Amino acid sequence: AQTVTQSQPEMSVQEAETVTLSCTYDTSENNYYLFWYKQPPSRQMILVIRQEAYKQQNATENRFSVNFQKAAKSFSLKISDSQLGDTAMYFCAFRASFGNEKLTFGTGTRLTIIP
Amino acid sequence: DAEITQSPRHKITETGRQVTLACHQTWNHNNMFWYRQDLGHGLRLIHYSYGVQDTNKGEVSDGYSVSRSNTEDLPLTLESAASSQTSVYFCASSEHESGGTEAFFGQGTRLTVV
């Protein structure tokens, strides 16, 4: 079974600064997918970024980027030029390959952007 | 636009009552999932389905059941509601393929068992 660990329950950062959220996982799979989801106060789950394990290049989406270290089983999220709208819960999630497609989530990191 | 909707958004029920939470998606996805969200636990998988007539237990399935009679719907039933089942429930769907496609989530249902 896979496990996902987020060791930072809460973080806060000044607006416009850069913040990194940590995520580690454990799996015996070789091919899998990793995701970061954002949950603002509205409770809606929003996909921020995804990474395929077979790709060595780190995924980027505008101000969001990941540092994927497959050997270390680490998948951190970097938010650059943070904005007030980034205030939310952030969940790291793991999905195995075809045929085993359920998501396993970490416990989340509550991020607060301070004006 | 395709979407996934849950109903009701909020519900209060009494201990021992049977409760059914609805989930309907118009993505035509084969995969559907039910999660519960609790502080300190993140989202935990209750039940999931990879297609019509297919259902599987997740990590916290005790006291819950699902059925999949068509592609669009996966209702979640609490057979005899308990206070420990007070939680926020999320339904999700995703495509059944190897491409690592994202899961789409409903708005969540806040259930309170008193």
PDB file of C-alpha atoms in Angstrom:
ATOM      1  CA  ALA A   1       0.000   0.000   0.000  1.00  0.00           C
ATOM      2  CA  GLN A   2       1.110   3.528  -0.689  1.00  0.00           C
ATOM      3  CA  THR A   3       1.513   6.201   1.947  1.00  0.00           C
ATOM      4  CA  VAL A   4       1.858   9.955   1.538  1.00  0.00           C
ATOM      5  CA  THR A   5       3.312  12.173   4.260  1.00  0.00           C
ATOM      6  CA  GLN A   6       3.052  15.920   4.606  1.00  0.00           C
ATOM      7  CA  SER A   7       5.070  16.953   7.644  1.00  0.00           C
ATOM      8  CA  GLN A   8       4.060  20.627   7.749  1.00  0.00           C
ATOM      9  CA  PRO A   9       0.510  21.001   9.141  1.00  0.00           C
ATOM     10  CA  GLU A  10       0.608  24.793   8.823  1.00  0.00           C
ATOM     11  CA  MET A  11       2.758  27.392   7.095  1.00  0.00           C
ATOM     12  CA  SER A  12       2.557  31.119   6.593  1.00  0.00           C
ATOM     13  CA  VAL A  13       4.471  33.484   4.344  1.00  0.00           C
ATOM     14  CA  GLN A  14       4.398  37.134   3.373  1.00  0.00           C
ATOM     15  CA  GLU A  15       2.737  38.069   0.127  1.00  0.00           C
ATOM     16  CA  ALA A  16       5.133  38.023  -2.873  1.00  0.00           C
ATOM     17  CA  GLU A  17       7.551  35.656  -1.135  1.00  0.00           C
ATOM     18  CA  THR A  18       8.353  32.098  -2.185  1.00  0.00           C
ATOM     19  CA  VAL A  19       7.215  29.106  -0.147  1.00  0.00           C
ATOM     20  CA  THR A  20       7.924  25.379  -0.439  1.00  0.00           C
ATOM     21  CA  LEU A  21       5.554  22.679   0.766  1.00  0.00           C
ATOM     22  CA  SER A  22       7.012  19.239   1.457  1.00  0.00           C
ATOM     23  CA  CYS A  23       5.665  15.825   0.537  1.00  0.00           C
ATOM     24  CA  THR A  24       7.201  12.374   0.771  1.00  0.00           C
ATOM     25  CA  TYR A  25       5.674   9.079  -0.263  1.00  0.00           C
ATOM     26  CA  ASP A  26       6.331   5.409  -0.057  1.00  0.00           C
ATOM     27  CA  THR A  27       5.570   2.911  -2.816  1.00  0.00           C
ATOM     28  CA  SER A  28       6.905  -0.203  -4.483  1.00  0.00           C
ATOM     29  CA  GLU A  29       5.477   0.885  -7.837  1.00  0.00           C
ATOM     30  CA  ASN A  30       7.831   2.062 -10.575  1.00  0.00           C
ATOM     31  CA  ASN A  31       5.276   3.914 -12.690  1.00  0.00           C
ATOM     32  CA  TYR A  32       2.937   6.326 -10.951  1.00  0.00           C
ATOM     33  CA  TYR A  33       1.630   9.885 -10.849  1.00  0.00           C
ATOM     34  CA  LEU A  34       1.844  12.609  -8.220  1.00  0.00           C
ATOM     35  CA  PHE A  35      -0.477  15.562  -7.761  1.00  0.00           C
ATOM     36  CA  TRP A  36      -0.859  18.682  -5.701  1.00  0.00           C
ATOM     37  CA  TYR A  37      -4.437  19.765  -5.015  1.00  0.00           C
ATOM     38  CA  LYS A  38      -5.504  23.083  -3.543  1.00  0.00           C
ATOM     39  CA  GLN A  39      -8.578  23.424  -1.320  1.00  0.00           C
ATOM     40  CA  PRO A  40      -9.578  27.061  -0.672  1.00  0.00           C
ATOM     41  CA  PRO A  41     -12.198  27.976   1.952  1.00  0.00           C
ATOM     42  CA  SER A  42     -14.892  27.231  -0.640  1.00  0.00           C
ATOM     43  CA  ARG A  43     -13.995  23.546  -0.083  1.00  0.00           C
ATOM     44  CA  GLN A  44     -13.576  22.893  -3.803  1.00  0.00           C
ATOM     45  CA  MET A  45     -10.646  20.597  -4.704  1.00  0.00           C
ATOM     46  CA  ILE A  46      -8.568  22.157  -7.476  1.00  0.00           C
ATOM     47  CA  LEU A  47      -5.684  20.486  -9.280  1.00  0.00           C
ATOM     48  CA  VAL A  48      -2.554  22.633  -9.078  1.00  0.00           C
ATOM     49  CA  ILE A  49       0.049  20.489 -10.790  1.00  0.00           C
ATOM     50  CA  ARG A  50       0.820  16.879 -11.727  1.00  0.00           C
ATOM     51  CA  GLN A  51       4.023  14.896 -12.288  1.00  0.00           C
ATOM     52  CA  GLU A  52       4.522  11.603 -14.102  1.00  0.00           C
ATOM     53  CA  ALA A  53       7.147   9.463 -12.385  1.00  0.00           C
ATOM     54  CA  TYR A  54       8.763   8.403 -15.654  1.00  0.00           C
ATOM     55  CA  LYS A  55       9.501  12.032 -16.546  1.00  0.00           C
ATOM     56  CA  GLN A  56      12.730  13.401 -15.113  1.00  0.00           C
ATOM     57  CA  GLN A  57      11.821  16.999 -15.865  1.00  0.00           C
ATOM     58  CA  ASN A  58      10.052  18.776 -13.045  1.00  0.00           C
ATOM     59  CA  ALA A  59       6.546  20.010 -13.862  1.00  0.00           C
ATOM     60  CA  THR A  60       5.776  23.729 -13.826  1.00  0.00           C
ATOM     61  CA  GLU A  61       2.499  25.657 -14.071  1.00  0.00           C
ATOM     62  CA  ASN A  62       2.995  29.413 -14.023  1.00  0.00           C
ATOM     63  CA  ARG A  63       4.020  30.314 -10.430  1.00  0.00           C
ATOM     64  CA  PHE A  64       3.843  26.691  -9.283  1.00  0.00           C
ATOM     65  CA  SER A  65       6.653  24.200  -9.736  1.00  0.00           C
ATOM     66  CA  VAL A  66       7.670  20.907  -8.198  1.00  0.00           C
ATOM     67  CA  ASN A  67      10.947  19.373  -7.121  1.00  0.00           C
ATOM     68  CA  PHE A  68      10.528  15.676  -7.870  1.00  0.00           C
ATOM     69  CA  GLN A  69      13.229  13.424  -6.447  1.00  0.00           C
ATOM     70  CA  LYS A  70      12.238   9.873  -7.419  1.00  0.00           C
ATOM     71  CA  ALA A  71      15.039   8.077  -5.576  1.00  0.00           C
ATOM     72  CA  ALA A  72      14.290   9.990  -2.389  1.00  0.00           C
ATOM     73  CA  LYS A  73      10.516   9.641  -2.957  1.00  0.00           C
ATOM     74  CA  SER A  74      10.077  13.351  -2.453  1.00  0.00           C
ATOM     75  CA  PHE A  75       7.658  15.689  -4.238  1.00  0.00           C
ATOM     76  CA  SER A  76       7.722  19.273  -2.960  1.00  0.00           C
ATOM     77  CA  LEU A  77       5.657  22.187  -4.276  1.00  0.00           C
ATOM     78  CA  LYS A  78       7.181  25.645  -4.718  1.00  0.00           C
ATOM     79  CA  ILE A  79       4.922  28.662  -4.986  1.00  0.00           C
ATOM     80  CA  SER A  80       6.692  31.754  -6.288  1.00  0.00           C
ATOM     81  CA  ASP A  81       5.477  35.347  -5.891  1.00  0.00           C
ATOM     82  CA  SER A  82       2.769  34.151  -3.490  1.00  0.00           C
ATOM     83  CA  GLN A  83      -0.617  35.842  -3.669  1.00  0.00           C
ATOM     84  CA  LEU A  84      -3.469  36.220  -1.192  1.00  0.00           C
ATOM     85  CA  GLY A  85      -5.522  33.840  -3.330  1.00  0.00           C
ATOM     86  CA  ASP A  86      -2.996  31.095  -2.634  1.00  0.00           C
ATOM     87  CA  THR A  87      -4.290  30.865   0.939  1.00  0.00           C
ATOM     88  CA  ALA A  88      -5.698  27.333   1.138  1.00  0.00           C
ATOM     89  CA  MET A  89      -5.156  23.755   2.241  1.00  0.00           C
ATOM     90  CA  TYR A  90      -2.743  21.931  -0.047  1.00  0.00           C
ATOM     91  CA  PHE A  91      -2.849  18.182  -0.454  1.00  0.00           C
ATOM     92  CA  CYS A  92      -0.223  15.962  -2.001  1.00  0.00           C
ATOM     93  CA  ALA A  93      -1.654  12.845  -3.679  1.00  0.00           C
ATOM     94  CA  PHE A  94      -0.330   9.645  -5.231  1.00  0.00           C
ATOM     95  CA  ARG A  95      -1.899   7.548  -7.977  1.00  0.00           C
ATOM     96  CA  ALA A  96      -0.516   4.267  -9.243  1.00  0.00           C
ATOM     97  CA  SER A  97      -0.631   3.285 -12.887  1.00  0.00           C
ATOM     98  CA  PHE A  98      -3.388   1.825 -15.013  1.00  0.00           C
ATOM     99  CA  GLY A  99      -5.684  -0.544 -13.146  1.00  0.00           C
ATOM    100  CA  ASN A 100      -4.970   0.890  -9.701  1.00  0.00           C
ATOM    101  CA  GLU A 101      -6.168   4.443 -10.072  1.00  0.00           C
ATOM    102  CA  LYS A 102      -7.377   5.488  -6.668  1.00  0.00           C
ATOM    103  CA  LEU A 103      -5.734   8.534  -5.122  1.00  0.00           C
ATOM    104  CA  THR A 104      -3.922   8.360  -1.785  1.00  0.00           C
ATOM    105  CA  PHE A 105      -3.700  11.725  -0.029  1.00  0.00           C
ATOM    106  CA  GLY A 106      -1.436  13.250   2.555  1.00  0.00           C
ATOM    107  CA  THR A 107      -2.875  14.982   5.612  1.00  0.00           C
ATOM    108  CA  GLY A 108      -2.514  18.432   4.079  1.00  0.00           C
ATOM    109  CA  THR A 109      -0.685  21.702   4.752  1.00  0.00           C
ATOM    110  CA  ARG A 110      -2.672  24.814   5.644  1.00  0.00           C
ATOM    111  CA  LEU A 111      -0.956  27.734   3.898  1.00  0.00           C
ATOM    112  CA  THR A 112      -1.706  31.326   4.867  1.00  0.00           C
ATOM    113  CA  ILE A 113      -0.452  34.235   2.777  1.00  0.00           C
ATOM    114  CA  ILE A 114      -0.003  37.332   4.942  1.00  0.00           C
ATOM    115  CA  PRO A 115      -0.687  40.731   3.326  1.00  0.00           C
TER     116      PRO A 115
ATOM    117  CA  ASP B   1     -19.942  21.734 -19.468  1.00  0.00           C
ATOM    118  CA  ALA B   2     -19.344  18.388 -17.842  1.00  0.00           C
ATOM    119  CA  GLU B   3     -19.473  18.377 -14.076  1.00  0.00           C
ATOM    120  CA  ILE B   4     -19.763  16.296 -10.927  1.00  0.00           C
ATOM    121  CA  THR B   5     -22.431  17.226  -8.397  1.00  0.00           C
ATOM    122  CA  GLN B   6     -23.171  16.054  -4.882  1.00  0.00           C
ATOM    123  CA  SER B   7     -26.390  16.353  -2.958  1.00  0.00           C
ATOM    124  CA  PRO B   8     -27.230  17.455  -0.415  1.00  0.00           C
ATOM    125  CA  ARG B   9     -24.526  20.021   0.413  1.00  0.00           C
ATOM    126  CA  HIS B  10     -25.350  19.855   4.110  1.00  0.00           C
ATOM    127  CA  LYS B  11     -27.244  17.282   6.137  1.00  0.00           C
ATOM    128  CA  ILE B  12     -27.979  16.691   9.797  1.00  0.00           C
ATOM    129  CA  THR B  13     -29.200  13.254  10.799  1.00  0.00           C
ATOM    130  CA  GLU B  14     -29.758  11.252  13.933  1.00  0.00           C
ATOM    131  CA  THR B  15     -27.730   8.324  15.182  1.00  0.00           C
ATOM    132  CA  GLY B  16     -28.993   5.035  13.789  1.00  0.00           C
ATOM    133  CA  ARG B  17     -30.722   6.440  10.727  1.00  0.00           C
ATOM    134  CA  GLN B  18     -29.880   5.330   7.195  1.00  0.00           C
ATOM    135  CA  VAL B  19     -28.501   8.138   5.044  1.00  0.00           C
ATOM    136  CA  THR B  20     -27.721   8.239   1.333  1.00  0.00           C
ATOM    137  CA  LEU B  21     -25.462  10.832  -0.256  1.00  0.00           C
ATOM    138  CA  ALA B  22     -25.825  11.295  -3.997  1.00  0.00           C
ATOM    139  CA  CYS B  23     -23.054  11.755  -6.560  1.00  0.00           C
ATOM    140  CA  HIS B  24     -23.730  12.377 -10.257  1.00  0.00           C
ATOM    141  CA  GLN B  25     -21.133  13.037 -12.956  1.00  0.00           C
ATOM    142  CA  THR B  26     -21.567  13.974 -16.596  1.00  0.00           C
ATOM    143  CA  TRP B  27     -17.926  13.396 -17.594  1.00  0.00           C
ATOM    144  CA  ASN B  28     -18.756   9.832 -18.660  1.00  0.00           C
ATOM    145  CA  HIS B  29     -15.859   8.662 -16.491  1.00  0.00           C
ATOM    146  CA  ASN B  30     -15.518   5.008 -15.604  1.00  0.00           C
ATOM    147  CA  ASN B  31     -13.816   5.641 -12.246  1.00  0.00           C
ATOM    148  CA  MET B  32     -15.735   7.046  -9.290  1.00  0.00           C
ATOM    149  CA  PHE B  33     -14.588   7.454  -5.690  1.00  0.00           C
ATOM    150  CA  TRP B  34     -15.928   8.453  -2.285  1.00  0.00           C
ATOM    151  CA  TYR B  35     -13.636  10.093   0.275  1.00  0.00           C
ATOM    152  CA  ARG B  36     -14.162  11.526   3.717  1.00  0.00           C
ATOM    153  CA  GLN B  37     -12.176  14.521   4.975  1.00  0.00           C
ATOM    154  CA  ASP B  38     -11.360  14.906   8.646  1.00  0.00           C
ATOM    155  CA  LEU B  39      -8.951  17.280  10.357  1.00  0.00           C
ATOM    156  CA  GLY B  40      -5.555  15.668  10.728  1.00  0.00           C
ATOM    157  CA  HIS B  41      -6.385  12.828   8.351  1.00  0.00           C
ATOM    158  CA  GLY B  42      -6.642  14.466   4.954  1.00  0.00           C
ATOM    159  CA  LEU B  43      -8.908  12.622   2.525  1.00  0.00           C
ATOM    160  CA  ARG B  44      -9.417   8.922   3.127  1.00  0.00           C
ATOM    161  CA  LEU B  45     -10.918   6.540   0.607  1.00  0.00           C
ATOM    162  CA  ILE B  46     -14.229   4.917   1.551  1.00  0.00           C
ATOM    163  CA  HIS B  47     -15.314   3.037  -1.593  1.00  0.00           C
ATOM    164  CA  TYR B  48     -14.533   3.170  -5.270  1.00  0.00           C
ATOM    165  CA  SER B  49     -15.744   1.826  -8.602  1.00  0.00           C
ATOM    166  CA  TYR B  50     -13.979   1.265 -11.913  1.00  0.00           C
ATOM    167  CA  GLY B  51     -17.181   0.717 -13.876  1.00  0.00           C
ATOM    168  CA  VAL B  52     -20.826  -0.368 -13.830  1.00  0.00           C
ATOM    169  CA  GLN B  53     -21.468  -3.194 -11.354  1.00  0.00           C
ATOM    170  CA  ASP B  54     -17.917  -2.857  -9.990  1.00  0.00           C
ATOM    171  CA  THR B  55     -17.420  -1.711  -6.383  1.00  0.00           C
ATOM    172  CA  ASN B  56     -14.421  -1.976  -4.055  1.00  0.00           C
ATOM    173  CA  LYS B  57     -13.705  -1.181  -0.426  1.00  0.00           C
ATOM    174  CA  GLY B  58     -11.300   1.545   0.517  1.00  0.00           C
ATOM    175  CA  GLU B  59      -9.380   2.041   3.749  1.00  0.00           C
ATOM    176  CA  VAL B  60     -12.352   3.256   5.842  1.00  0.00           C
ATOM    177  CA  SER B  61     -15.301   1.301   4.419  1.00  0.00           C
ATOM    178  CA  ASP B  62     -16.894  -0.035   7.619  1.00  0.00           C
ATOM    179  CA  GLY B  63     -20.464   1.252   7.980  1.00  0.00           C
ATOM    180  CA  TYR B  64     -20.688   2.417   4.361  1.00  0.00           C
ATOM    181  CA  SER B  65     -21.906   0.861   1.112  1.00  0.00           C
ATOM    182  CA  VAL B  66     -22.124   1.866  -2.542  1.00  0.00           C
ATOM    183  CA  SER B  67     -23.727   0.535  -5.698  1.00  0.00           C
ATOM    184  CA  ARG B  68     -22.980   1.338  -9.347  1.00  0.00           C
ATOM    185  CA  SER B  69     -25.943   0.662 -11.622  1.00  0.00           C
ATOM    186  CA  ASN B  70     -24.957   3.171 -14.323  1.00  0.00           C
ATOM    187  CA  THR B  71     -21.937   5.205 -15.373  1.00  0.00           C
ATOM    188  CA  GLU B  72     -23.156   8.536 -13.995  1.00  0.00           C
ATOM    189  CA  ASP B  73     -24.053   7.758 -10.379  1.00  0.00           C
ATOM    190  CA  LEU B  74     -22.362   6.341  -7.278  1.00  0.00           C
ATOM    191  CA  PRO B  75     -24.583   6.852  -4.208  1.00  0.00           C
ATOM    192  CA  LEU B  76     -22.997   6.380  -0.780  1.00  0.00           C
ATOM    193  CA  THR B  77     -25.148   4.849   1.954  1.00  0.00           C
ATOM    194  CA  LEU B  78     -24.501   4.998   5.671  1.00  0.00           C
ATOM    195  CA  GLU B  79     -26.430   1.991   6.881  1.00  0.00           C
ATOM    196  CA  SER B  80     -26.803   3.133  10.504  1.00  0.00           C
ATOM    197  CA  ALA B  81     -25.308   6.581  11.046  1.00  0.00           C
ATOM    198  CA  ALA B  82     -22.867   7.001  13.937  1.00  0.00           C
ATOM    199  CA  SER B  83     -21.344  10.154  15.444  1.00  0.00           C
ATOM    200  CA  SER B  84     -17.938   8.994  14.176  1.00  0.00           C
ATOM    201  CA  GLN B  85     -19.281   9.447  10.654  1.00  0.00           C
ATOM    202  CA  THR B  86     -19.673  13.191  11.097  1.00  0.00           C
ATOM    203  CA  SER B  87     -17.400  14.460   8.348  1.00  0.00           C
ATOM    204  CA  VAL B  88     -17.161  16.168   4.990  1.00  0.00           C
ATOM    205  CA  TYR B  89     -17.686  13.708   2.138  1.00  0.00           C
ATOM    206  CA  PHE B  90     -16.263  14.136  -1.349  1.00  0.00           C
ATOM    207  CA  CYS B  91     -17.133  12.288  -4.505  1.00  0.00           C
ATOM    208  CA  ALA B  92     -14.641  12.219  -7.383  1.00  0.00           C
ATOM    209  CA  SER B  93     -14.384  10.778 -10.876  1.00  0.00           C
ATOM    210  CA  SER B  94     -11.564  10.147 -13.325  1.00  0.00           C
ATOM    211  CA  GLU B  95     -10.952   8.554 -16.676  1.00  0.00           C
ATOM    212  CA  HIS B  96      -9.907   4.902 -16.807  1.00  0.00           C
ATOM    213  CA  GLU B  97      -6.659   5.076 -18.691  1.00  0.00           C
ATOM    214  CA  SER B  98      -2.935   5.027 -18.186  1.00  0.00           C
ATOM    215  CA  GLY B  99      -2.376   8.717 -18.764  1.00  0.00           C
ATOM    216  CA  GLY B 100      -2.533   9.827 -15.154  1.00  0.00           C
ATOM    217  CA  THR B 101      -5.532  12.001 -15.776  1.00  0.00           C
ATOM    218  CA  GLU B 102      -6.710  14.125 -12.897  1.00  0.00           C
ATOM    219  CA  ALA B 103      -9.653  13.328 -10.689  1.00  0.00           C
ATOM    220  CA  PHE B 104     -12.513  15.833 -10.649  1.00  0.00           C
ATOM    221  CA  PHE B 105     -14.233  16.463  -7.342  1.00  0.00           C
ATOM    222  CA  GLY B 106     -17.729  17.406  -6.288  1.00  0.00           C
ATOM    223  CA  GLN B 107     -18.371  20.322  -3.932  1.00  0.00           C
ATOM    224  CA  GLY B 108     -18.528  18.090  -0.872  1.00  0.00           C
ATOM    225  CA  THR B 109     -21.320  17.186   1.566  1.00  0.00           C
ATOM    226  CA  ARG B 110     -21.040  18.174   5.208  1.00  0.00           C
ATOM    227  CA  LEU B 111     -22.763  15.484   7.250  1.00  0.00           C
ATOM    228  CA  THR B 112     -23.472  15.898  10.947  1.00  0.00           C
ATOM    229  CA  VAL B 113     -24.701  12.925  12.980  1.00  0.00           C
ATOM    230  CA  VAL B 114     -26.334  13.927  16.272  1.00  0.00           C
TER     231      VAL B 114
END
